[in-house]
Amino acid sequence: MGVLVILICIFLILGLLLIYNSFWFGGNYSNDNNLVWINSFECGFLGENSIIDSFSINFFILLVFFVIFDLEISLLLNIPYQLINFKSLIYYSVFVIILVVGYLVETYKGFITWEE
């Protein structure tokens, strides 16, 4: 019990030391008043303009679509190991049917169209 308390105290002290150092050394000490350099630089965009205004909902829907199919692939890889259990086969079949219906709905609504 004593070792656990000592380890908790050590991690607490190290955490507080890291927080103190980030506040002490994390400030902007340059004389340049250009606030662009304070913002993070990502994907070639500077932080002057709002990137949220140019966000497309179609890309987000496509992202969700690919994440769901990635999950499907990881779940369907277990089928050869679980074919002994008939109940799991029913669950996998229902899961695949729901995914196919979702794919057909997204295709019908026009979310999966590529501009040429």
mmCIF file with all atom_site columns, C-alpha atoms in Angstrom, residues 1-9:
data_model
loop_
_atom_site.group_PDB
_atom_site.id
_atom_site.type_symbol
_atom_site.label_atom_id
_atom_site.label_alt_id
_atom_site.label_comp_id
_atom_site.label_asym_id
_atom_site.label_entity_id
_atom_site.label_seq_id
_atom_site.pdbx_PDB_ins_code
_atom_site.Cartn_x
_atom_site.Cartn_y
_atom_site.Cartn_z
_atom_site.occupancy
_atom_site.B_iso_or_equiv
_atom_site.pdbx_formal_charge
_atom_site.auth_seq_id
_atom_site.auth_comp_id
_atom_site.auth_asym_id
_atom_site.auth_atom_id
_atom_site.pdbx_PDB_model_num
ATOM 1 C CA . MET A 1 1 ? 0.000 0.000  0.000  1.00 0.00 ? 1 MET A CA 1
ATOM 2 C CA . GLY A 1 2 ? 2.863 2.338  0.803  1.00 0.00 ? 2 GLY A CA 1
ATOM 3 C CA . VAL A 1 3 ? 4.477 1.798  -2.599 1.00 0.00 ? 3 VAL A CA 1
ATOM 4 C CA . LEU A 1 4 ? 1.208 2.688  -4.327 1.00 0.00 ? 4 LEU A CA 1
ATOM 5 C CA . VAL A 1 5 ? 0.950 5.961  -2.404 1.00 0.00 ? 5 VAL A CA 1
ATOM 6 C CA . ILE A 1 6 ? 4.555 6.819  -3.251 1.00 0.00 ? 6 ILE A CA 1
ATOM 7 C CA . LEU A 1 7 ? 3.970 6.113  -6.969 1.00 0.00 ? 7 LEU A CA 1
ATOM 8 C CA . ILE A 1 8 ? 0.807 8.223  -6.989 1.00 0.00 ? 8 ILE A CA 1
ATOM 9 C CA . CYS A 1 9 ? 2.680 11.100 -5.331 1.00 0.00 ? 9 CYS A CA 1
#
